[in-house]
Coordinates of C-alpha atoms in Angstrom, one line a residue:
I1 CA 3.0 -5.6 8.1
L2 CA -0.3 -3.8 8.3
I3 CA -2.3 -7.0 8.1
K4 CA -0.3 -8.3 11.1
L5 CA -1.2 -5.1 13.0
V6 CA -4.9 -5.6 12.3
I7 CA -4.6 -9.2 13.6
I8 CA -2.7 -8.1 16.7
S9 CA -5.3 -5.4 17.4
L10 CA -8.1 -7.9 17.0
M11 CA -6.3 -10.3 19.4
I12 CA -5.9 -7.5 22.0
I13 CA -9.6 -6.6 21.7
I14 CA -10.6 -10.2 22.3
A15 CA -8.1 -10.7 25.2
I16 CA -9.0 -7.8 27.4
P17 CA -12.4 -6.5 26.2
E18 CA -13.3 -4.5 29.4
K19 CA -10.2 -2.3 29.3
I20 CA -10.3 -2.0 25.6
S21 CA -14.0 -1.0 25.7
E22 CA -13.2 1.8 28.2
L23 CA -10.3 3.0 26.1
L24 CA -12.2 2.9 22.9
F25 CA -15.3 4.6 24.4
S26 CA -13.1 7.5 25.5
A27 CA -11.8 7.7 22.0
G28 CA -15.3 7.9 20.6
F29 CA -16.0 4.3 19.6
I30 CA -19.1 2.7 21.2
R31 CA -18.3 -0.9 20.4
P32 CA -14.9 -2.6 19.9
L33 CA -16.3 -3.8 16.5
D34 CA -16.5 -0.2 15.4
A35 CA -12.8 0.3 16.2
F36 CA -11.9 -3.0 14.4
L37 CA -13.8 -1.9 11.3
S38 CA -12.1 1.5 11.4
I39 CA -8.7 0.0 11.7
T40 CA -9.5 -2.5 8.9
S41 CA -10.7 0.3 6.6
I42 CA -7.7 2.5 7.2
T43 CA -5.4 -0.5 6.6
A44 CA -7.2 -1.3 3.3
L45 CA -6.7 2.3 2.3
F46 CA -3.0 2.3 3.1
I47 CA -2.5 -1.0 1.2
G48 CA -4.4 0.4 -1.8
V49 CA -2.3 3.6 -1.8
K50 CA 0.9 1.5 -1.5
I51 CA -0.1 -0.7 -4.4
Y52 CA -0.9 2.4 -6.5
L53 CA 2.4 4.0 -5.8
K54 CA 4.3 0.8 -6.7
Q55 CA 2.4 0.7 -10.0
V56 CA 3.4 4.3 -10.8
E57 CA 7.0 3.4 -10.1
V58 CA 6.9 0.3 -12.3
N59 CA 5.3 2.4 -15.1
R60 CA 8.1 5.0 -14.8
N61 CA 10.7 2.3 -15.0
I62 CA 9.1 0.7 -18.1
T63 CA 9.0 4.2 -19.7
K64 CA 12.7 4.7 -19.0
I65 CA 13.6 1.3 -20.5
V66 CA 11.5 1.9 -23.6
Q67 CA 13.1 5.3 -24.1
H68 CA 16.6 3.9 -23.7
V69 CA 15.9 1.1 -26.2
G70 CA 14.4 3.5 -28.6
I71 CA 17.3 5.9 -28.5
K72 CA 19.8 3.0 -29.0
E73 CA 17.8 1.7 -32.0
S74 CA 17.5 5.1 -33.6
S75 CA 21.2 5.8 -33.2
R76 CA 22.0 2.3 -34.7
K77 CA 19.7 3.0 -37.7
G78 CA 21.3 6.5 -38.1
S79 CA 24.8 5.1 -38.2
R80 CA 23.7 2.5 -40.8
N81 CA 22.2 5.2 -43.0
N82 CA 25.3 7.3 -42.8
A83 CA 27.6 4.4 -43.8

């Protein structure tokens, strides 16, 4: 979704450069390329954070699965030793 937003913003910058230049200049950007690079950098940052958070979630799920399997195996071994 974020990559699509970057592409759309680039298409808008190309389509109506005069209006966009005035708007971007009032926002503090001198050239439209500066705005595009800023948008791209922010997008890359958000994608990186999203990937990191997904990795943390996967690691938590793996830990829960391993704990569950370990508890089952230890209870199984415990019942064999008692019998």
